[in-house]
Tab-separated table of C-alpha atoms and ligand atoms in Angstrom:
chain	number	residue	atom	x	y	z
A	1	MET	CA	143.768	181.607	134.440
A	2	ASN	CA	145.152	179.718	137.423
A	3	THR	CA	148.858	179.692	136.578
A	4	GLU	CA	149.807	177.977	139.812
A	5	LYS	CA	147.665	174.947	138.956
A	6	ILE	CA	149.309	174.771	135.552
A	7	PHE	CA	152.823	174.990	136.999
A	8	LEU	CA	152.066	172.200	139.494
A	9	ALA	CA	150.576	170.025	136.767
A	10	LEU	CA	153.546	170.528	134.436
A	11	ASP	CA	156.035	169.846	137.225
A	12	SER	CA	154.442	166.440	137.705
A	13	LEU	CA	154.035	165.409	134.063
A	14	HIS	CA	156.746	163.100	132.768
A	15	VAL	CA	156.302	161.681	129.311
A	16	GLU	CA	158.298	158.620	128.289
A	17	LEU	CA	159.595	158.540	124.714
A	18	PRO	CA	159.644	155.357	122.619
A	19	SER	CA	163.086	154.452	121.275
A	20	TRP	CA	161.388	152.994	118.198
A	21	GLY	CA	159.910	156.391	117.340
A	22	PHE	CA	163.346	157.727	116.346
A	23	ALA	CA	164.269	155.058	113.803
A	24	ASN	CA	163.109	154.714	110.211
A	25	THR	CA	159.844	152.821	110.231
A	26	GLY	CA	157.075	152.563	107.715
A	27	THR	CA	153.917	150.771	106.803
A	28	ARG	CA	153.553	147.371	105.242
A	29	PHE	CA	153.618	149.165	101.886
A	30	GLY	CA	157.125	150.458	102.362
A	31	LYS	CA	159.382	152.909	104.137
A	32	PHE	CA	160.243	156.491	103.257
A	33	GLN	CA	163.733	156.879	104.646
A	34	GLN	CA	164.799	159.978	106.564
A	35	ALA	CA	168.462	160.886	106.383
A	36	GLY	CA	168.592	161.998	110.023
A	37	ALA	CA	166.725	159.058	111.608
A	38	ALA	CA	168.490	157.071	114.318
A	39	THR	CA	170.250	153.961	113.033
A	40	ASN	CA	171.163	152.328	116.331
A	41	THR	CA	170.430	152.414	120.049
A	42	GLU	CA	173.010	155.106	120.751
A	43	GLU	CA	171.457	157.447	118.208
A	44	LYS	CA	167.991	156.780	119.643
A	45	PHE	CA	169.249	157.812	123.094
A	46	ALA	CA	170.934	160.878	121.608
A	47	ASP	CA	167.691	161.929	119.877
A	48	ALA	CA	165.536	161.256	122.932
A	49	GLY	CA	168.056	163.347	124.905
A	50	GLN	CA	167.344	166.254	122.552
A	51	VAL	CA	163.599	166.039	123.145
A	52	HIS	CA	164.215	166.018	126.887
A	53	ALA	CA	166.730	168.863	126.705
A	54	PHE	CA	164.250	171.135	124.925
A	55	THR	CA	161.025	170.134	126.718
A	56	GLY	CA	162.326	169.206	130.175
A	57	ALA	CA	159.553	166.624	130.400
A	58	CYS	CA	160.989	163.357	129.101
A	59	PRO	CA	163.579	161.869	131.460
A	60	THR	CA	163.093	158.265	130.309
A	61	VAL	CA	163.043	156.288	127.088
A	62	ALA	CA	161.091	153.066	126.529
A	63	LEU	CA	163.224	150.283	125.102
A	64	HIS	CA	162.298	147.319	122.927
A	65	VAL	CA	164.528	144.414	123.856
A	66	LEU	CA	164.948	142.914	120.389
A	67	TRP	CA	165.622	146.263	118.729
A	68	ASP	CA	167.712	147.999	121.403
A	69	PHE	CA	169.667	145.150	122.972
A	70	PRO	CA	171.375	143.599	119.934
A	71	ASN	CA	173.266	141.173	122.185
A	72	GLY	CA	170.436	140.522	124.616
A	73	VAL	CA	171.451	140.710	128.267
A	74	ASP	CA	175.083	141.273	127.209
A	75	SER	CA	174.035	144.718	125.941
A	76	ILE	CA	172.970	145.853	129.431
A	77	PRO	CA	176.215	147.706	130.378
A	78	GLU	CA	176.297	149.477	127.019
A	79	VAL	CA	172.664	150.634	127.311
A	80	ASN	CA	173.262	151.739	130.888
A	81	ALA	CA	176.204	153.865	129.739
A	82	LEU	CA	174.057	155.452	126.996
A	83	GLY	CA	171.496	156.500	129.585
A	84	ASN	CA	174.191	158.296	131.545
A	85	LYS	CA	175.798	159.831	128.484
A	86	TYR	CA	172.647	161.344	126.982
A	87	GLY	CA	170.783	162.295	130.168
A	88	VAL	CA	167.725	160.095	129.575
A	89	ARG	CA	167.400	156.899	131.618
A	90	PRO	CA	166.059	153.582	130.345
A	91	GLY	CA	162.331	153.484	131.101
A	92	SER	CA	159.898	150.677	130.448
A	93	ILE	CA	161.328	147.489	129.040
A	94	ASN	CA	159.349	145.952	126.191
A	95	PRO	CA	160.005	142.293	125.445
A	96	ASN	CA	159.514	141.390	121.802
A	97	VAL	CA	157.820	138.044	121.308
A	98	PHE	CA	156.172	138.821	118.003
A	99	GLN	CA	158.819	139.100	115.350
A	100	ASP	CA	160.765	135.838	115.291
A	101	GLN	CA	159.623	133.117	112.903
A	102	ILE	CA	158.825	130.797	115.800
A	103	TYR	CA	156.006	133.138	116.831
A	104	LYS	CA	153.944	132.527	113.688
A	105	HIS	CA	151.181	130.967	115.801
A	106	GLY	CA	151.802	132.991	118.933
A	107	SER	CA	154.149	133.293	121.884
A	108	LEU	CA	152.807	132.534	125.368
A	109	GLY	CA	149.601	131.311	123.715
A	110	ASN	CA	151.333	129.061	121.184
A	111	PRO	CA	150.097	125.438	121.211
A	112	ASP	CA	153.761	124.328	121.079
A	113	ALA	CA	155.200	124.218	124.609
A	114	ALA	CA	158.742	124.774	123.297
A	115	VAL	CA	157.701	128.106	121.755
A	116	ARG	CA	155.889	129.134	124.935
A	117	ASP	CA	159.075	128.385	126.865
A	118	ALA	CA	161.211	130.412	124.444
A	119	ALA	CA	158.854	133.386	124.826
A	120	LYS	CA	158.914	133.067	128.601
A	121	ALA	CA	162.714	132.881	128.624
A	122	HIS	CA	162.877	136.117	126.607
A	123	ILE	CA	160.478	137.835	129.003
A	124	LEU	CA	162.514	136.639	131.984
A	125	ASP	CA	165.651	138.038	130.320
A	126	SER	CA	163.719	141.291	130.039
A	127	VAL	CA	163.055	141.214	133.793
A	128	ARG	CA	166.790	140.796	134.327
A	129	ILE	CA	167.419	143.749	132.012
A	130	MET	CA	165.009	145.968	133.920
A	131	THR	CA	166.465	144.900	137.247
A	132	GLU	CA	170.021	145.697	136.196
A	133	LEU	CA	169.066	148.993	134.589
A	134	GLY	CA	166.879	150.052	137.487
A	135	SER	CA	163.826	150.513	135.297
A	136	ARG	CA	160.453	149.998	136.832
A	137	ASP	CA	157.969	148.799	134.246
A	138	LEU	CA	157.851	145.640	132.189
A	139	SER	CA	155.560	146.526	129.319
A	140	LEU	CA	153.879	143.499	127.788
A	141	TRP	CA	152.185	143.480	124.426
A	142	PHE	CA	151.421	140.250	122.601
A	143	ALA	CA	150.574	139.856	118.933
A	144	ASP	CA	149.091	136.448	119.793
A	145	GLY	CA	145.848	135.442	118.177
A	146	SER	CA	144.472	133.587	115.168
A	147	ASN	CA	143.128	134.411	111.738
A	148	TYR	CA	140.557	131.694	111.129
A	149	PRO	CA	137.575	130.574	113.221
A	150	GLY	CA	137.973	127.305	115.051
A	151	THR	CA	141.691	126.972	114.385
A	152	GLN	CA	142.920	127.731	117.912
A	153	ASN	CA	141.651	126.784	121.355
A	154	ILE	CA	140.882	130.148	122.907
A	155	ARG	CA	140.522	128.788	126.463
A	156	HIS	CA	143.740	126.769	126.378
A	157	ARG	CA	145.643	129.771	125.118
A	158	ARG	CA	144.174	131.947	127.859
A	159	ALA	CA	145.291	129.411	130.487
A	160	TRP	CA	148.831	129.244	129.038
A	161	PHE	CA	149.052	133.026	129.201
A	162	GLU	CA	147.901	133.075	132.785
A	163	GLN	CA	150.377	130.386	133.847
A	164	ALA	CA	153.354	132.082	132.187
A	165	LEU	CA	152.526	135.586	133.418
A	166	LYS	CA	152.153	134.317	136.968
A	167	GLU	CA	155.617	132.804	136.720
A	168	VAL	CA	157.133	135.991	135.295
A	169	HIS	CA	155.411	137.998	138.025
A	170	SER	CA	156.909	135.762	140.720
A	171	LYS	CA	160.386	136.731	139.474
A	172	MET	CA	159.748	140.460	139.847
A	173	SER	CA	160.635	142.365	142.984
A	174	GLY	CA	161.062	145.763	144.668
A	175	ASN	CA	158.987	148.462	143.015
A	176	GLN	CA	158.838	146.676	139.654
A	177	ARG	CA	155.529	146.536	137.849
A	178	MET	CA	154.109	144.416	135.058
A	179	LEU	CA	151.937	146.336	132.593
A	180	VAL	CA	149.563	144.296	130.424
A	181	GLU	CA	148.590	145.964	127.143
A	182	TYR	CA	145.571	144.989	125.064
A	183	LYS	CA	144.685	145.441	121.409
A	184	PRO	CA	141.502	144.335	119.626
A	185	PHE	CA	143.038	143.171	116.350
A	186	GLU	CA	146.126	143.329	114.162
A	187	PRO	CA	148.215	141.407	113.348
A	188	ALA	CA	145.627	138.740	114.193
A	189	PHE	CA	142.338	139.299	112.387
A	190	TYR	CA	139.995	136.741	113.886
A	191	HIS	CA	140.830	136.625	117.576
A	192	THR	CA	143.512	138.307	119.681
A	193	ASP	CA	144.367	136.634	122.987
A	194	ILE	CA	144.385	139.841	125.054
A	195	ALA	CA	141.910	141.887	123.065
A	196	ASP	CA	140.404	144.424	125.438
A	197	TRP	CA	140.713	146.061	128.852
A	198	GLY	CA	138.577	143.386	130.531
A	199	MET	CA	140.875	140.606	129.365
A	200	ALA	CA	143.948	142.635	130.314
A	201	LEU	CA	142.438	143.344	133.736
A	202	LEU	CA	141.684	139.665	134.414
A	203	MET	CA	145.140	138.657	133.212
A	204	ALA	CA	146.803	141.297	135.391
A	205	ARG	CA	144.731	140.296	138.431
A	206	ALA	CA	145.608	136.637	137.918
A	207	SER	CA	149.314	137.448	137.548
A	208	GLY	CA	149.725	139.177	140.900
A	209	GLU	CA	149.519	142.467	142.711
A	210	ARG	CA	152.273	144.284	140.848
A	211	ALA	CA	150.484	143.736	137.511
A	212	LYS	CA	148.382	146.593	136.091
A	213	VAL	CA	146.702	147.448	132.792
A	214	LEU	CA	148.322	149.534	130.067
A	215	VAL	CA	145.932	151.590	127.919
A	216	ASP	CA	147.195	152.300	124.399
A	217	THR	CA	144.812	154.963	123.094
A	218	GLY	CA	145.071	153.546	119.562
A	219	HIS	CA	143.949	150.084	120.621
A	220	HIS	CA	140.194	150.599	120.678
A	221	TYR	CA	137.285	150.357	118.305
A	222	GLN	CA	136.067	153.556	116.750
A	223	ALA	CA	133.445	154.717	119.244
A	224	GLN	CA	134.966	153.349	122.467
A	225	ASN	CA	134.701	155.647	125.472
A	226	ILE	CA	138.327	155.432	126.608
A	227	GLU	CA	137.930	157.823	129.531
A	228	GLN	CA	135.302	155.534	131.009
A	229	ILE	CA	137.754	152.621	130.852
A	230	VAL	CA	140.296	154.886	132.554
A	231	ALA	CA	137.821	155.826	135.298
A	232	TRP	CA	136.993	152.164	135.949
A	233	LEU	CA	140.634	151.126	136.048
A	234	LEU	CA	141.365	153.959	138.475
A	235	SER	CA	138.527	152.806	140.731
A	236	GLU	CA	139.988	149.317	140.684
A	237	ASP	CA	143.539	150.590	141.296
A	238	MET	CA	144.516	148.846	138.073
A	239	LEU	CA	145.601	151.669	135.771
A	240	GLY	CA	149.332	151.238	135.214
A	241	GLY	CA	150.011	153.525	132.294
A	242	PHE	CA	149.329	154.772	128.798
A	243	HIS	CA	150.703	154.479	125.333
A	244	PHE	CA	149.566	157.734	123.778
A	245	ASN	CA	148.936	158.225	120.083
A	246	ASP	CA	145.883	159.141	118.050
A	247	ARG	CA	143.770	157.262	115.568
A	248	ARG	CA	141.274	157.999	112.836
A	249	TYR	CA	140.533	154.475	111.594
A	250	ALA	CA	142.450	151.784	113.500
A	251	ASP	CA	145.830	151.668	115.259
A	252	ASP	CA	147.084	154.510	113.095
A	253	ASP	CA	149.959	155.779	115.255
A	254	LEU	CA	148.986	159.380	114.517
A	255	THR	CA	150.272	162.212	116.680
A	256	MET	CA	148.667	162.404	120.118
A	257	GLY	CA	145.732	164.809	120.036
A	258	SER	CA	145.961	165.405	116.297
A	259	ILE	CA	142.510	163.962	115.591
A	260	ASP	CA	140.632	164.283	118.877
A	261	PRO	CA	142.395	166.461	121.448
A	262	TYR	CA	139.190	166.643	123.509
A	263	GLN	CA	139.398	162.923	124.134
A	264	VAL	CA	142.902	163.194	125.588
A	265	PHE	CA	141.675	166.100	127.706
A	266	ARG	CA	138.754	163.976	128.958
A	267	ILE	CA	141.160	161.156	129.872
A	268	PHE	CA	143.367	163.567	131.823
A	269	HIS	CA	140.267	165.056	133.407
A	270	GLU	CA	139.108	161.676	134.775
A	271	ILE	CA	142.553	161.141	136.281
A	272	MET	CA	142.677	164.579	137.879
A	273	LEU	CA	139.142	164.319	139.214
A	274	PHE	CA	140.072	160.964	140.771
A	275	GLU	CA	143.175	162.532	142.314
A	276	PHE	CA	141.178	165.485	143.634
A	277	GLU	CA	138.507	163.310	145.230
A	278	THR	CA	140.816	160.681	146.717
A	279	GLY	CA	143.758	162.923	147.572
A	280	LYS	CA	145.968	160.208	146.034
A	281	ARG	CA	148.314	160.680	143.116
A	282	GLY	CA	147.674	158.083	140.397
A	283	ASP	CA	150.697	155.838	139.850
A	284	ILE	CA	150.529	156.127	136.088
A	285	ALA	CA	153.284	155.872	133.489
A	286	TYR	CA	152.623	158.307	130.647
A	287	MET	CA	154.305	156.936	127.563
A	288	ILE	CA	154.201	157.811	123.883
A	289	ASP	CA	153.811	154.987	121.377
A	290	GLN	CA	154.120	156.594	117.976
A	291	SER	CA	156.424	155.918	115.075
A	292	HIS	CA	156.109	158.567	112.432
A	293	ASN	CA	156.969	157.567	108.916
A	294	LEU	CA	156.426	160.988	107.330
A	295	LYS	CA	157.123	163.647	109.967
A	296	GLY	CA	160.650	164.315	111.182
A	297	LYS	CA	161.128	161.993	114.150
A	298	ILE	CA	162.494	164.420	116.722
A	299	GLU	CA	160.177	167.243	115.706
A	300	ALA	CA	157.192	164.887	115.907
A	301	MET	CA	158.153	163.950	119.464
A	302	ILE	CA	158.624	167.576	120.525
A	303	GLN	CA	155.234	168.405	119.009
A	304	THR	CA	153.680	165.464	120.882
A	305	VAL	CA	155.161	166.487	124.218
A	306	GLU	CA	153.948	170.057	123.718
A	307	THR	CA	150.461	168.712	122.987
A	308	ALA	CA	150.546	166.486	126.070
A	309	GLN	CA	151.563	169.446	128.213
A	310	GLU	CA	148.824	171.668	126.799
A	311	LEU	CA	146.068	169.102	127.285
A	312	TYR	CA	147.300	168.170	130.742
A	313	ALA	CA	147.431	171.838	131.732
A	314	LYS	CA	143.903	172.418	130.423
A	315	ALA	CA	142.624	169.418	132.417
A	316	ALA	CA	144.280	170.866	135.526
A	317	LEU	CA	142.118	173.972	135.093
A	318	VAL	CA	138.803	172.137	135.542
A	319	ASP	CA	137.193	173.540	138.666
A	320	HIS	CA	136.593	170.305	140.609
A	321	LYS	CA	135.016	172.014	143.601
A	322	LYS	CA	132.449	173.584	141.342
A	323	LEU	CA	131.950	170.476	139.208
A	324	LEU	CA	131.214	167.893	141.911
A	325	PRO	CA	128.013	169.483	143.265
A	326	LEU	CA	126.872	170.232	139.728
A	327	GLN	CA	127.190	166.515	138.953
A	328	THR	CA	125.121	165.666	142.030
A	329	SER	CA	122.384	168.167	141.253
A	330	CYS	CA	122.438	167.142	137.589
A	331	GLU	CA	122.951	170.688	136.360
A	332	LEU	CA	124.054	169.352	133.049
A	333	VAL	CA	124.815	172.489	131.095
A	334	ASP	CA	126.875	174.029	133.888
A	335	ALA	CA	128.664	170.763	134.691
A	336	GLU	CA	129.678	170.278	131.083
A	337	GLY	CA	130.603	173.953	131.026
A	338	CYS	CA	133.312	173.279	133.638
A	339	LEU	CA	135.039	171.021	131.133
A	340	LYS	CA	134.448	173.267	128.162
A	341	ASP	CA	135.731	176.368	129.951
A	342	ALA	CA	138.947	174.605	130.863
A	343	PHE	CA	139.381	173.044	127.433
A	344	SER	CA	138.937	176.330	125.633
A	345	THR	CA	141.447	178.207	127.794
A	346	ASP	CA	144.621	179.173	125.966
A	347	VAL	CA	147.239	177.720	128.310
A	348	ARG	CA	150.202	178.399	126.049
A	349	PRO	CA	151.274	181.675	127.710
A	350	ALA	CA	151.370	179.938	131.120
A	351	ILE	CA	153.335	177.035	129.657
A	352	ARG	CA	155.862	179.484	128.226
A	353	GLU	CA	156.170	181.043	131.682
A	354	TRP	CA	156.709	177.596	133.208
A	355	ARG	CA	159.456	176.855	130.686
A	356	LYS	CA	161.158	180.156	131.470
A	357	SER	CA	161.012	179.367	135.190
A	358	LYS	CA	162.824	176.086	134.476
A	359	GLY	CA	165.491	177.693	132.322
A	360	LEU	CA	164.057	176.030	129.207
A	361	ALA	CA	163.508	177.592	125.814
A	362	GLU	CA	160.051	179.159	125.564
A	363	ASN	CA	159.559	177.542	122.168
A	364	PRO	CA	161.158	174.065	122.190
A	365	MET	CA	160.541	173.436	118.479
A	366	ALA	CA	162.174	176.682	117.384
A	367	ALA	CA	165.091	176.116	119.764
A	368	PHE	CA	165.621	172.596	118.436
A	369	ARG	CA	165.544	173.856	114.846
A	370	GLU	CA	168.044	176.591	115.638
A	371	SER	CA	170.406	174.131	117.321
A	372	GLY	CA	171.472	172.574	113.995
A	373	TYR	CA	171.253	169.074	115.543
A	374	LEU	CA	169.116	167.658	112.742
A	375	GLN	CA	171.433	168.934	110.008
A	376	ARG	CA	174.392	167.335	111.798
A	377	ALA	CA	172.477	164.073	112.182
A	378	GLU	CA	171.576	164.119	108.490
A	379	ARG	CA	175.215	164.574	107.533
A	380	GLU	CA	176.463	161.895	109.897
A	381	ARG	CA	173.718	159.330	109.349
A	382	GLY	CA	172.663	160.105	105.783
A	383	GLU	CA	174.804	157.487	104.109
A	384	LYS	CA	173.618	154.746	106.453
A	385	ASN	CA	169.991	155.692	106.021
A	386	MET	CA	169.849	156.546	102.346
A	387	GLY	CA	172.814	154.733	100.788
A	388	ALA	CA	175.375	156.282	98.429
A	389	VAL	CA	172.681	157.703	96.132
A	390	ALA	CA	171.439	160.051	98.828
A	391	SER	CA	170.041	163.304	97.465
A	392	TYR	CA	168.976	164.805	100.744
A	393	ALA	CA	171.578	167.585	100.955
B	1	PSV	C1	151.599	147.261	119.297
B	1	PSV	O1	150.772	147.806	118.314
B	1	PSV	C2	152.241	148.317	120.172
B	1	PSV	O2	151.265	149.242	120.567
B	1	PSV	C3	152.953	147.728	121.357
B	1	PSV	O3	152.946	148.611	122.441
B	1	PSV	C4	154.340	147.562	120.852
B	1	PSV	O4	155.295	147.443	121.865
B	1	PSV	C5	154.501	148.849	120.060
B	1	PSV	O5	153.227	149.024	119.442
B	1	PSV	C6	155.611	148.850	119.055
B	1	PSV	O6	155.454	147.802	118.122
B	2	MN	MN1	151.426	150.315	122.439
């Protein structure tokens, strides 16, 4: 096993944690409360700080403006201080233009100009937030769409989106990027305004040069070849980042790699092959977008980061020099064998070595469990999460 390749790969892999993955969330059928879940932004930073402390791979936390900035732009100093206190900096900033009642028929695609303006104002506030916090990526996801054929003008909505995103883009500066996320359906069940990577790509291109596409692995139909989308976006210099999670049926928010680890490996492989051939490092934000309603929040994140590291390390083991000529000569069995050999390598001993070399615990999950942090959180937050009738002790 090429340990050096694995060390280099792990040194370069940063995984951004979603603040919303630490709070109590559920499905539309209800929530099962966890006594130790984060109840406010400070606790989300504290929990993300734990994941970073034990894995050494998660220096930033993605923030959702509506959920993490209770006083809008006035919360900026407070959030900044939390980043310093807990050792994880604010990462991507996610405007939220899908929850307020005014967004019933959409945000930037709403036929009512006043609603479009309100959505744009919120996104511009988000740009101010990212500027003041020094975060780089504005992560845009829109629930916009319609539920019944013929009820919305698809072309008008597309044009309104394009106009607004161009304006937002013109207010961005420095190294800031705009990431446009797509999703085929849900919450809209007839049409979604930015439904697939082609629409996201066109929208990003129209917005300006700092706009790129964000690939959420859960936002695809069942048989979609996601690594092909990734390869195309790389060729077009339009891959901005990922929201990792796994899916079995739809946008299930399951743990990354829990259903199809080979797919994540194939995605990483396309990126590494691109980097090998071009000699360029992809400018890609690796983010998690999972909110677990049954697993312990912090443990689920540690498990996810460990999975990401394993699959990334395996992809780093693909022998590119051997693979490229095999592709050209169409030696199919041997070419595929390059991937299979790497995927079936047990990289865990090398990852443990890497952790030791960084002064990290060899087993982050065990170290977290031994720390007693969760028990403390359950004691301190239990009442808020479960009410006076709590029976979690
Ligand atoms: C929507 O399903 C999504 O993937 C977007 O990225 C949101 O920001 C996130 O989930 C949380 O709702
Ligand atoms: Mn997402």
